Coordinates of C-alpha atoms in Angstrom, one line a residue:
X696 CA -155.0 80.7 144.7
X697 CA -153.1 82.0 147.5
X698 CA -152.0 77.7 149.0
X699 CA -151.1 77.0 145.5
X700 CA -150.0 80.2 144.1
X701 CA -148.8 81.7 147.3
X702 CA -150.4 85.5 145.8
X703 CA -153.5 87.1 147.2
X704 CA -155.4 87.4 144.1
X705 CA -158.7 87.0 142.1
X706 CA -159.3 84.1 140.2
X707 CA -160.3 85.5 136.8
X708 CA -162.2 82.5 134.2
X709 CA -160.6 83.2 130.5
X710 CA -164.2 81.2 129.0
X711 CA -164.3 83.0 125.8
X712 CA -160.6 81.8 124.6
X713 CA -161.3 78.0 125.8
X714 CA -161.9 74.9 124.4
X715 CA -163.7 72.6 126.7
X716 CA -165.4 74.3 129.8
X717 CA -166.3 71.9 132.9
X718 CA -167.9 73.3 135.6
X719 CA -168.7 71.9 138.4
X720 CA -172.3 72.6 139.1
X721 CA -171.3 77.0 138.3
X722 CA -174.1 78.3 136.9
X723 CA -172.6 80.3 134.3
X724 CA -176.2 81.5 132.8
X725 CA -177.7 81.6 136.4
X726 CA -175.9 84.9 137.7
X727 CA -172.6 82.9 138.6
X728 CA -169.3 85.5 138.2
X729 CA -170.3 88.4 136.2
X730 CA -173.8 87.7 134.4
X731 CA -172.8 90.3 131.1
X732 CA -169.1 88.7 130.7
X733 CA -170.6 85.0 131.1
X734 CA -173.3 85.3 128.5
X735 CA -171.0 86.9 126.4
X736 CA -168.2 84.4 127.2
X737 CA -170.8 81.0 127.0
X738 CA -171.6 83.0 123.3
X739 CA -168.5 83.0 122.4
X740 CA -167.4 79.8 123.4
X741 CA -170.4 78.4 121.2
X742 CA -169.2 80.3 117.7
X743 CA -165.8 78.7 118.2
X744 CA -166.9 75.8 118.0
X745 CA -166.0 74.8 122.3
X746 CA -167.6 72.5 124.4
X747 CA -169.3 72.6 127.6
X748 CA -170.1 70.3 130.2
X749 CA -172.2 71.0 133.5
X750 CA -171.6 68.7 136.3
X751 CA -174.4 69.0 138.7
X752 CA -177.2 66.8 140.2
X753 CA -180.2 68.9 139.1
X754 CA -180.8 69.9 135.1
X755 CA -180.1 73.7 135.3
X756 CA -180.6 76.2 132.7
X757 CA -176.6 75.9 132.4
X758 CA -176.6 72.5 132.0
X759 CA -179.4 72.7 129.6
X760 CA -177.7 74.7 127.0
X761 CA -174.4 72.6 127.7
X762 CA -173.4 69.7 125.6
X763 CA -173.6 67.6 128.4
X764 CA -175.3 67.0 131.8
X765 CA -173.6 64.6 133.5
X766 CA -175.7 64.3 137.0
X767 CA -173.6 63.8 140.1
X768 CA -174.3 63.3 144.1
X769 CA -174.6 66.6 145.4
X770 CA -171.6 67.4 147.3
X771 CA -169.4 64.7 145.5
X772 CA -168.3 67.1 143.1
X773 CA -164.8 67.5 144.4
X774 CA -164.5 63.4 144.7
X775 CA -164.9 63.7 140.6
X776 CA -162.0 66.3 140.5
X777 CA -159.5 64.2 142.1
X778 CA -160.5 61.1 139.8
X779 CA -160.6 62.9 136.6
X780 CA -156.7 64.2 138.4
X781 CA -156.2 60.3 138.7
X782 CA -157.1 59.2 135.1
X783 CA -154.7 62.2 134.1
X784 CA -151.8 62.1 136.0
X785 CA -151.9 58.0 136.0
X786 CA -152.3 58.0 132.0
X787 CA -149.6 61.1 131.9
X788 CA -151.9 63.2 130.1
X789 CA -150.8 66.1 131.8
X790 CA -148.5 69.2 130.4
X791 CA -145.2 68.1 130.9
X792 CA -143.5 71.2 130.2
X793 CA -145.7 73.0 133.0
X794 CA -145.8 70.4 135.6
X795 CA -142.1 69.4 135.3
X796 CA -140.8 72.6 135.0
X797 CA -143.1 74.9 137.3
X798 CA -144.5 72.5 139.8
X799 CA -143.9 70.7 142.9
X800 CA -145.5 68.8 145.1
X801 CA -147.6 66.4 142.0
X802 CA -145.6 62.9 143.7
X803 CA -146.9 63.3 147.1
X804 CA -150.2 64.4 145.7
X805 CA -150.1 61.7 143.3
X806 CA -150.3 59.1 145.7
X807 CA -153.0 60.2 147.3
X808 CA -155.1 60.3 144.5
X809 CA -154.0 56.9 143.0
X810 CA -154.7 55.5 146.5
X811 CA -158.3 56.6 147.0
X812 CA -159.7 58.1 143.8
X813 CA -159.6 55.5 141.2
X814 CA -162.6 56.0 138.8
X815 CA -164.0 52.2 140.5
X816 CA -164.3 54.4 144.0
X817 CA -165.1 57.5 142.5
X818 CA -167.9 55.9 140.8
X819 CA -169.6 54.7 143.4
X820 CA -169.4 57.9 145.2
X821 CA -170.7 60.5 142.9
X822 CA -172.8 57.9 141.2
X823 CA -171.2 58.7 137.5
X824 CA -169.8 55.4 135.8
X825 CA -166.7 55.0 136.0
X826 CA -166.5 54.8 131.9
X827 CA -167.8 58.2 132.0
X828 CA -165.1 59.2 134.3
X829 CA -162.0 57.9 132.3
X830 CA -163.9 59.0 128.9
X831 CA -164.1 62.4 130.5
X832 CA -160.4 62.7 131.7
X833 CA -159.5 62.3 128.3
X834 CA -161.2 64.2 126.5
X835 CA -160.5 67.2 128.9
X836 CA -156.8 66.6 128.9
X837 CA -156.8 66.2 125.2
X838 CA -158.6 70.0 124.5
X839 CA -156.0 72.7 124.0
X840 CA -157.6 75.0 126.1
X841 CA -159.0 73.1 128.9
X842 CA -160.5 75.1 131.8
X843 CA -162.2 73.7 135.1
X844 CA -164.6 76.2 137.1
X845 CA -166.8 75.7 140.7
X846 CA -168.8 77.3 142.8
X847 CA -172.3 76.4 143.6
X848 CA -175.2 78.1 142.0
X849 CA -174.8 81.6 141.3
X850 CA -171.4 80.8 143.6
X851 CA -172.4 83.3 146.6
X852 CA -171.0 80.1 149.2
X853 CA -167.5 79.8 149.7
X854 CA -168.1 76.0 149.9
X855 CA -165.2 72.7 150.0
X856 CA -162.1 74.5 150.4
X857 CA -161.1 70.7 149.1
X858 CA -162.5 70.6 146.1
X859 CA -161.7 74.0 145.0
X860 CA -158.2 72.6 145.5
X861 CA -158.8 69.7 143.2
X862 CA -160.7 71.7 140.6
X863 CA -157.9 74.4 140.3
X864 CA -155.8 71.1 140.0
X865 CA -157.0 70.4 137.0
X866 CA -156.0 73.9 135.4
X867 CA -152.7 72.9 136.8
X868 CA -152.1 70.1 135.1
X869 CA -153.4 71.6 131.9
X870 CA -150.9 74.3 132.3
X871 CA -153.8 76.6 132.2
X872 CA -152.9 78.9 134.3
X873 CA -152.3 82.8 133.3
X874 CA -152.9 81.7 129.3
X875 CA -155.6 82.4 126.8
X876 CA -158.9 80.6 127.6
X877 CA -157.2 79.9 131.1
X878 CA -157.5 80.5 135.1
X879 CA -155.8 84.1 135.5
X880 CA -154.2 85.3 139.0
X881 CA -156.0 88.8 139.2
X882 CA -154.8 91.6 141.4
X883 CA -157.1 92.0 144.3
X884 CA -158.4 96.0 144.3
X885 CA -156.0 98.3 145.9
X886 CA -156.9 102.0 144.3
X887 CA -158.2 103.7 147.5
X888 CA -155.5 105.1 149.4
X889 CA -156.2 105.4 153.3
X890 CA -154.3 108.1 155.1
X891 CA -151.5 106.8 157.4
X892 CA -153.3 106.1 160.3
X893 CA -152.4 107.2 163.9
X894 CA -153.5 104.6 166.5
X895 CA -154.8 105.8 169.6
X896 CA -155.2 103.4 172.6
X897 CA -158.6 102.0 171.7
X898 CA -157.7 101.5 167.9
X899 CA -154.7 99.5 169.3
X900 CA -156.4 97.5 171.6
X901 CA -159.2 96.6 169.3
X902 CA -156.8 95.4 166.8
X903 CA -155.2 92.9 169.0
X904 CA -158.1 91.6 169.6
X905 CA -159.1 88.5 167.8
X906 CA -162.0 88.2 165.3
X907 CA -165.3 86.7 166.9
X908 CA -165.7 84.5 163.9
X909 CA -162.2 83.2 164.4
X910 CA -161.1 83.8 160.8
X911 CA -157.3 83.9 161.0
X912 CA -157.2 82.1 164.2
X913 CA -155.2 79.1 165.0
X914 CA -158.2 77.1 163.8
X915 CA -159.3 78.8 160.9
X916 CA -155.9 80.5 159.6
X917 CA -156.8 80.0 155.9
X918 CA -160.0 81.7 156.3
X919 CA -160.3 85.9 156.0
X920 CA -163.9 85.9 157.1
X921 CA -166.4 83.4 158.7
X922 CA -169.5 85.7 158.6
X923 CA -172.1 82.5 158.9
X924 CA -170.7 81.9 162.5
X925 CA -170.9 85.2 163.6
X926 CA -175.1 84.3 165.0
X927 CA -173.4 81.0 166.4
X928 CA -170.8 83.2 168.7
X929 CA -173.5 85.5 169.7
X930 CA -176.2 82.8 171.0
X931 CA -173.7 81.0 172.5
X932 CA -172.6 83.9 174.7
X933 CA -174.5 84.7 177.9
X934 CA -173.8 88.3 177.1
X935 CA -173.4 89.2 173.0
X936 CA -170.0 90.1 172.4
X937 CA -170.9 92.5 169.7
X938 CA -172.6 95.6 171.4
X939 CA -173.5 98.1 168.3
X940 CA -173.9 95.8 164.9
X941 CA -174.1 98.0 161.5
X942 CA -175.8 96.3 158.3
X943 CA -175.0 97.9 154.9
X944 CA -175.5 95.9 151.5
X945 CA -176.7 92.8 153.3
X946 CA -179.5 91.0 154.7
X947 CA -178.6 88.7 157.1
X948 CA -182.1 87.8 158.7
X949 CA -182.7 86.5 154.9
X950 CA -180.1 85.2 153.4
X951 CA -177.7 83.8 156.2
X952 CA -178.5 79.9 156.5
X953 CA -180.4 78.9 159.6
X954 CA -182.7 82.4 159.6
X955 CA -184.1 81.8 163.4
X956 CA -180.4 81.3 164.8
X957 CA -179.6 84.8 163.0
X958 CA -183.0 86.0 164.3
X959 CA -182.3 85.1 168.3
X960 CA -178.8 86.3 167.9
X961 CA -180.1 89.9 166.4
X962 CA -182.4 90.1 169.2
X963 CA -179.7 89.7 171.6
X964 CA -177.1 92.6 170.1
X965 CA -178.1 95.7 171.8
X966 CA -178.1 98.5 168.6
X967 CA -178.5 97.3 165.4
X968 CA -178.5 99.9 162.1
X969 CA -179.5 99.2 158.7
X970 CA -178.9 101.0 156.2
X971 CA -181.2 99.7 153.2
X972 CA -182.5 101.0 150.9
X973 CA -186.0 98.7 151.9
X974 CA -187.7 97.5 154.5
X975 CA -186.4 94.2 154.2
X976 CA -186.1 91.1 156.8
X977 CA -183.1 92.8 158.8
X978 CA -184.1 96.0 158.7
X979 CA -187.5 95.2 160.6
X980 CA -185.3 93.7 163.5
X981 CA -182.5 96.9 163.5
X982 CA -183.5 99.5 166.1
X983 CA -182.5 102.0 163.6
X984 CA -182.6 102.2 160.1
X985 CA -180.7 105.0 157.9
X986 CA -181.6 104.5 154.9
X987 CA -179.0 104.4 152.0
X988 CA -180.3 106.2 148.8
X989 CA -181.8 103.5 146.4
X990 CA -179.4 101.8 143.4
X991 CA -180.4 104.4 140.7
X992 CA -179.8 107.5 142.9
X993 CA -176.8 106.6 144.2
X994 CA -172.6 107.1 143.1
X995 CA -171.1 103.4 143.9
X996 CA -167.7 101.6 143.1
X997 CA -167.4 98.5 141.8
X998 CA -164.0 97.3 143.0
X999 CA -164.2 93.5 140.6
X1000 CA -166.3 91.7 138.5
X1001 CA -166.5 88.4 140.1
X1002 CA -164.6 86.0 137.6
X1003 CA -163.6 88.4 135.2
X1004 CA -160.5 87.5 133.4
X1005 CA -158.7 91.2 133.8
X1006 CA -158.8 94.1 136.6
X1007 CA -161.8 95.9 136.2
X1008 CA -163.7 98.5 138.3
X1009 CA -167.0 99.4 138.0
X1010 CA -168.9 102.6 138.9
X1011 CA -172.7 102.9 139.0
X1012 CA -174.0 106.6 138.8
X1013 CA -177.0 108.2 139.8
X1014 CA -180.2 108.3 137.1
X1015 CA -182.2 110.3 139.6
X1016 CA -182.5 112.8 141.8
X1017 CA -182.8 111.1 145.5
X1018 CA -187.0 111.3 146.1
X1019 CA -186.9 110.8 149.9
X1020 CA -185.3 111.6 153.1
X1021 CA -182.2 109.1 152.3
X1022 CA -178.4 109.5 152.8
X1023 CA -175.4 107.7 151.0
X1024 CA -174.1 105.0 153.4
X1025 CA -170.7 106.2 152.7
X1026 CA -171.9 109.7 153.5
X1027 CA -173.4 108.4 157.1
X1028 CA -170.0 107.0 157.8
X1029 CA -167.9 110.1 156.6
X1030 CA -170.0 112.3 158.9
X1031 CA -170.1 109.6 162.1
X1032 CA -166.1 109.7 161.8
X1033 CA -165.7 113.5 161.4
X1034 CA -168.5 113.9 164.5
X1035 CA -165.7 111.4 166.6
X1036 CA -163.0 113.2 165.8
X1037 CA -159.2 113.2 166.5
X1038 CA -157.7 110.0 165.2
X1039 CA -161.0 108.8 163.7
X1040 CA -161.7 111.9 162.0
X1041 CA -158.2 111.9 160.5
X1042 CA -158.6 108.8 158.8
X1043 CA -161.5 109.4 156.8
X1044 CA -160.2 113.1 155.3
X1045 CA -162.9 113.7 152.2
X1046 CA -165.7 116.1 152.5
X1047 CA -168.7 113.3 151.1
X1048 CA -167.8 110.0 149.7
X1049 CA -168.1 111.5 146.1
X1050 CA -164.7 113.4 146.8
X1051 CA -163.5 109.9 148.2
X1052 CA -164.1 108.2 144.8
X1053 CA -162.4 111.2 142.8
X1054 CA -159.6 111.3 144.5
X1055 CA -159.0 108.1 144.7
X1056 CA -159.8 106.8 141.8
X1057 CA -157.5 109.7 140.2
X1058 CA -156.8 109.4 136.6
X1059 CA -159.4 106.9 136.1
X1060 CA -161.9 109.0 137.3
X1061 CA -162.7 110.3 133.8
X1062 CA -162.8 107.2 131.8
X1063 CA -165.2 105.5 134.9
X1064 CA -167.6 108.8 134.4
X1065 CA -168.1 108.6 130.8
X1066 CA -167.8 104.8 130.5
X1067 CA -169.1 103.4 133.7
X1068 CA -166.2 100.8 134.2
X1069 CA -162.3 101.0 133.6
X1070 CA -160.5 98.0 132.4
X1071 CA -156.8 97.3 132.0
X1072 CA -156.9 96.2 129.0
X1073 CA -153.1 95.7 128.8
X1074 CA -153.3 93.1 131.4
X1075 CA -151.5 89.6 130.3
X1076 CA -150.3 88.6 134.2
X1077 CA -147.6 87.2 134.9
X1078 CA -145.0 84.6 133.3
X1079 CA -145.1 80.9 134.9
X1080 CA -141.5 81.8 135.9
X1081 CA -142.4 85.0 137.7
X1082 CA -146.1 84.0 138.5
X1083 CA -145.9 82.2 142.0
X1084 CA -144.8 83.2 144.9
X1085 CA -144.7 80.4 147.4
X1086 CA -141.3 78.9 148.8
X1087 CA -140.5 76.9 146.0
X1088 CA -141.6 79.8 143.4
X1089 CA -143.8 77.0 141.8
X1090 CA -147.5 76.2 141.9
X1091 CA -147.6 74.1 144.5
X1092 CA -149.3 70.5 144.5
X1093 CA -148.8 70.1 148.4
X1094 CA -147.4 72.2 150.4
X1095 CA -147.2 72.3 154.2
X1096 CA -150.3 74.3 154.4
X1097 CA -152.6 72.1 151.8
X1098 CA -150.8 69.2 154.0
X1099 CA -152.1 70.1 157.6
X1100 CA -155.5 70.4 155.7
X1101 CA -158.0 67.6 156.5
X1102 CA -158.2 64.7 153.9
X1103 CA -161.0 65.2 151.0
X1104 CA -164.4 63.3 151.9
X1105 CA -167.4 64.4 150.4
X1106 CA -169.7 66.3 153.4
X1107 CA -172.5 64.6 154.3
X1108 CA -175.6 66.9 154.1
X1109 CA -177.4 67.7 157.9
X1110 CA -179.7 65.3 159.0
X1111 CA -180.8 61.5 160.0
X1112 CA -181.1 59.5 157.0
X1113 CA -183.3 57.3 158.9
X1114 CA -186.1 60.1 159.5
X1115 CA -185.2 62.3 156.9
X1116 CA -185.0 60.1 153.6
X1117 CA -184.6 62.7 150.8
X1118 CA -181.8 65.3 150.5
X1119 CA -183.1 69.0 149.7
X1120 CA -181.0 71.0 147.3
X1121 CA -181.4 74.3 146.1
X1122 CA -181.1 75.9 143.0
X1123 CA -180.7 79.9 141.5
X1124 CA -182.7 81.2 138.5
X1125 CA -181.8 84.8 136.9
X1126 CA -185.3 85.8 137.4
X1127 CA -184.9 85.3 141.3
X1128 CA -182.4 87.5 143.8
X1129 CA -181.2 85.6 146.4
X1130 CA -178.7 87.8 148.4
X1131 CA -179.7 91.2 150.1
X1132 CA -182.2 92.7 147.6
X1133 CA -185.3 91.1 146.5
X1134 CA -186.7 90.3 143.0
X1135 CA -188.6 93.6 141.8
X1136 CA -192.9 92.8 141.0
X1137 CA -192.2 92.6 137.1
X1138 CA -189.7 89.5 138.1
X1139 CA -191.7 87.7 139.8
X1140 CA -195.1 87.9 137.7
X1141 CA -192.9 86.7 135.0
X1142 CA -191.6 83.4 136.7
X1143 CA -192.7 80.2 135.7
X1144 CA -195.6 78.3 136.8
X1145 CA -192.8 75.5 137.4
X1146 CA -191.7 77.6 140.4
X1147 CA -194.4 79.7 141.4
X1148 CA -198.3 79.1 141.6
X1149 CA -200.1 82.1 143.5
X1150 CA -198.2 82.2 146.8
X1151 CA -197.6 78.3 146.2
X1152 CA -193.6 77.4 145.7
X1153 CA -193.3 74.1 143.8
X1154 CA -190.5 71.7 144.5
X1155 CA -188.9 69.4 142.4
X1156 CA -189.1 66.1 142.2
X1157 CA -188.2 63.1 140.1
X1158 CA -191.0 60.9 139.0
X1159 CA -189.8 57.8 140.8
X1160 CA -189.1 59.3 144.1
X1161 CA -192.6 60.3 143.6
X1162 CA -194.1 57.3 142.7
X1163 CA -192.2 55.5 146.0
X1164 CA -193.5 58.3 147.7
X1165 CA -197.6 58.1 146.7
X1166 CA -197.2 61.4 145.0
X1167 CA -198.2 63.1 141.8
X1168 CA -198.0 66.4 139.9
X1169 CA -199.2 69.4 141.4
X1170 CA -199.8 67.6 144.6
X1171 CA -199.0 69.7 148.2
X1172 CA -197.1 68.5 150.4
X1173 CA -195.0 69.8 153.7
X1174 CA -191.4 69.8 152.6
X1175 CA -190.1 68.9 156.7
X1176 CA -186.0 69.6 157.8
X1177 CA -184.8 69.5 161.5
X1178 CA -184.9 72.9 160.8
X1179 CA -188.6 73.6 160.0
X1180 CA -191.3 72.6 158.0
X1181 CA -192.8 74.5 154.7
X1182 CA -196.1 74.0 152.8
X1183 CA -194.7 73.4 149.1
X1184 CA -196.4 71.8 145.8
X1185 CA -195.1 69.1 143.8
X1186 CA -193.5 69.6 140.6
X1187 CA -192.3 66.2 138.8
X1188 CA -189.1 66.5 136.4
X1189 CA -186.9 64.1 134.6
X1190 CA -184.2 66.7 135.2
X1191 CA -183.2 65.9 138.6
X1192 CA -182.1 62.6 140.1
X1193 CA -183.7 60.3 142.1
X1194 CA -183.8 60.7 146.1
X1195 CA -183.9 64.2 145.8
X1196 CA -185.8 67.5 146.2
X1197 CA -185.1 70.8 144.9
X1198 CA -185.8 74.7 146.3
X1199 CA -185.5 77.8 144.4
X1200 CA -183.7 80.4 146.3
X1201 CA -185.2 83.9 146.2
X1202 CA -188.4 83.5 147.6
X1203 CA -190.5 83.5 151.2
X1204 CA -189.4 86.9 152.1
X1205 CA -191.8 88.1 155.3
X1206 CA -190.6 91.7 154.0
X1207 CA -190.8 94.2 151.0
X1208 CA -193.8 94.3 149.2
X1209 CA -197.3 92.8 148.4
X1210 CA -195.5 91.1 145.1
X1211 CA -193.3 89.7 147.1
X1212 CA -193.9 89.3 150.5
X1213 CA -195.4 85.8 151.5
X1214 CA -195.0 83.6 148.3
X1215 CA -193.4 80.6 148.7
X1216 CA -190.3 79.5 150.9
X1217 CA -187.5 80.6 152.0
X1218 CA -184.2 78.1 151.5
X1219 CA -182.3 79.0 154.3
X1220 CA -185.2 79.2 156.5
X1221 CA -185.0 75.3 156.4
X1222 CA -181.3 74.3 156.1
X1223 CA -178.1 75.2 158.4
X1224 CA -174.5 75.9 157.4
X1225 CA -172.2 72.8 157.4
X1226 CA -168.1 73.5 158.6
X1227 CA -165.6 72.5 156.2
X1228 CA -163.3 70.8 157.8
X1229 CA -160.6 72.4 155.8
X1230 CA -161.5 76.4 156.2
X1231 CA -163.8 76.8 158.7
X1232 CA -166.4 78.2 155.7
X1233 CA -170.2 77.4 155.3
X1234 CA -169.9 74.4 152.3
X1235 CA -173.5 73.2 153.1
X1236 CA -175.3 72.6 149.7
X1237 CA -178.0 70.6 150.7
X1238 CA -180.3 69.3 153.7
X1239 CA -181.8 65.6 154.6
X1240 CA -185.2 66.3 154.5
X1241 CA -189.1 64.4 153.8
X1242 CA -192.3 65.3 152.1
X1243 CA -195.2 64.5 153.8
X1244 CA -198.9 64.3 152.9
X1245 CA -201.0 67.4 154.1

């Protein structure tokens, strides 16, 4: 929001009061945004009689209970954006009133996407028809509430910097932007107060220097964080620049992309602390762990509910008494401070972390206690007039920023076509945790036998990749990247298209438990990040790889 909007804000997705939902490959009953708002909001948009359409290359449960599927080339989904823009803006099927009165920007824009994104060229790039692409501009410009989402998966990537541009482009040109069943610009979190700091010598030192991921730099300035190159600066340096590492609510060695480049470059950071709650992947490489008292023990904020269409904070509160020798991460950090002392000390002035969150939360304090979230439910952001705050005070089309950005081409998925003939693609199931916790036992007993067989992952596959390949149902196979090879079964589906394989995220975790410790495989473990061009962010969503006879 901030290049076209010019605010530091939250995107907030208003899918209960819309009309005609297209997301582009979100999955919205996956764990994507807030999994209680979006079942309620996909519920919702059902009993008003509101359509849906999922735009992915793989039949999800999403697209599944959408009216339709329309399968795409993975990674082309931002090439459709910019020819439904086309179909819109060259058929003037936009909002007038909005785009000629609160815009700029749309002519240069314009010509861009008239030039290289007519429905002929987009066709032949995302593999939709291009009937299918004009009969879909139409019918999304004609809803009254129109509303355009992305994000991959469960959206955890920050992805095509690109095509978020063109997606959001589309709620532009709908005039969709801070109205009912609209994109809303939501207030980032700003509720705890920091004591005016006092900056010694060190602390200004350290904040001249430049990050080591290079967010912010010259090269990256659009980008506030770059964590997946964090392992890349390290193992490129003879000596790692980052001496004493601490890990709290992640687990890199998992779920980073490319888990023996995170691996080597953990190895090569002197101190490393974890502080979870399990033993899990990273934790087994830290040199120390303190561990942080387990979810249900535990006081914890809630600053946003991902994709929620108002402010909200959550707060989780403790069910249980704390059973083992554990310690609240905030806690750890209170007392680590206090031991420093003088300016550090000074900046974190609460007792425990629980007097952080009461004091400053302040008057919400109460409602969060007995309720477990505060919401403003006053919210209505801003007016178009008084909603953007870029140089022309309009949502901006193009700007100097956008313009310096590199030109929109799909990204080309890691590998040699030649030796690696297939492209592998993941995919997110509720039953599965893909981020820093893993799936409890009762989770993954209860998965289907469509994605888990003993300790055997299937992958899968459409029946006539596998009849080109010599391959059959239930047959194994080594699933082979440049990044590593996995033993995998063969599961054959109409629901996914041709020259392609797909991976469940969530499983072949080395750590944890005997539930879930050694079944199946491990996405990242054989795919890499890919740079956008445009932010510097991780947009891989995909790897070239082959199956193999074992």
């Amino acid at each position: 929001l901030y290049l076209t909007q010019g605010t530091r804000t939250l995107a907030g997705f208003d899918i209960e009061n819309a009309d005609f939902v297209l997301s582009f490959g979100s999955g919205l009953i996956e764990g994507w945004g807030s999994p209680g708002y979006m079942f309620r909001a996909k519920a919702m948009l059902r009993e008003n009689g509101g359509r849906m359409d999922q735009v992915e290359p793989r039949l999800s449960k999403t697209a599944a209970k959408s009216d339709h599927w329309i399968a795409i080339n993975p990674g082309t989904e931002g090439a459709l954006a910019f020819g439904l823009a086309h179909v819109i803006i060259k058929d003037k099927l936009y909002n007038r009133n909005f785009v000629d009165g609160y815009t700029t920007g749309l002519s240069t824009r314009y010509q861009r996407i008239i030039g290289g994104f007519p429905p002929e060229i987009v066709s032949k790039t995302t593999g939709i028809s291009s009937g299918t692409i004009v009969a879909l501009a139409k019918d999304f410009a004609s809803a009254r509430k129109p509303l355009a989402i992305c994000g991959q998966g469960q959206g955890h990537l920050p992805g095509n910097l690109q095509e978020f541009l063109a997606v959001h482009a589309l709620n532009a040109l709908m005039g969709n932007i801070n109205q009912p069943g609209g994109v809303w610009a939501i207030p980032e979190p700003d509720y705890i107060e920091w004591p005016e700091l006092e900056m010694d010598g060190i602390a200004s030192e350290g904040m001249q220097q430049p990050r080591l991921d290079g967010a912010g730099s010259y090269r990256y300035p659009n980008a506030r964080y770059l964590l997946h190159r964090l392992p890349q600066v390290v193992n490129a340096s003879a000596e790692s620049p980052v001496q004493v590492l601490f890990v709290a609510g992640a687990n890199p060695a998992y779920s980073l992309q490319d888990t023996e480049s995170v691996k080597k470059a953990f190895e090569k950071i002197p101190f490393v602390v974890s502080f979870s709650s399990y033993m899990d992947e990273t934790s087994e490489l830290a040199d120390m762990v303190l561990p942080n008292h387990a979810f249900l023990e535990r006081y914890e904020d809630v600053p946003a509910a991902s994709g929620f269409p108002k402010p909200i904070i959550g707060l989780a509160q403790p069910a249980i008494e704390p059973l083992f020798n554990t310690q609240h991460t905030g806690d750890v950090v209170i007392q680590l401070a206090k031991a420093l002392g003088h300016t550090i000390g000074a900046a974190f002035p609460w007792d425990d972390y629980l007097s952080c969150l009461e004091e400053t939360l302040g008057d919400k304090w109460d409602a969060l206690v007995e309720s477990g979230y505060w919401v403003d439910a006053e919210f209505s952001g801003a007016d178009w007039a008084d909603a953007f705050e870029t140089d022309s005070v309009k949502f901006e089309f193009n700007n100097n920023e956008i313009n310096i950005l590199a030109d929109y081409s799909p990204l080309k998925p890691e590998g040699d076509e030649g030796l690696y003939p297939l492209t592998l693609v993941p995919y997110d199931t509720m039953r599965l945790a893909s981020g820093y916790v893993g799936s409890p036992p009762f989770l993954i007993k209860a998965l289907e036998d469509t994605i888990l067989q003993g300790k055997e992952v299937l992958v899968e596959l459409n029946p006539e990749t596998a009849k080109q390949l010599g391959l059959a149902e239930g047959r194994i196979v080594n699933l082979t990247t440049l990044k590593g090879s996995a033993r995998v079964k063969v599961h054959l589906s109409n629901g996914i298209m041709p020259g392609l394989v797909a991976l469940p995220r969530g499983l072949g975790h080395t750590a944890y438990d005997r539930f879930l410790a050694g079944r199946g495989v491990n996405y990242n473990q054989l795919s890499s990040p890919i740079e956008d061009p445009a932010s510097g962010h991780n947009a891989a969503w995909g790897i070239r790889a082959k199956l193999s006879k074992a």
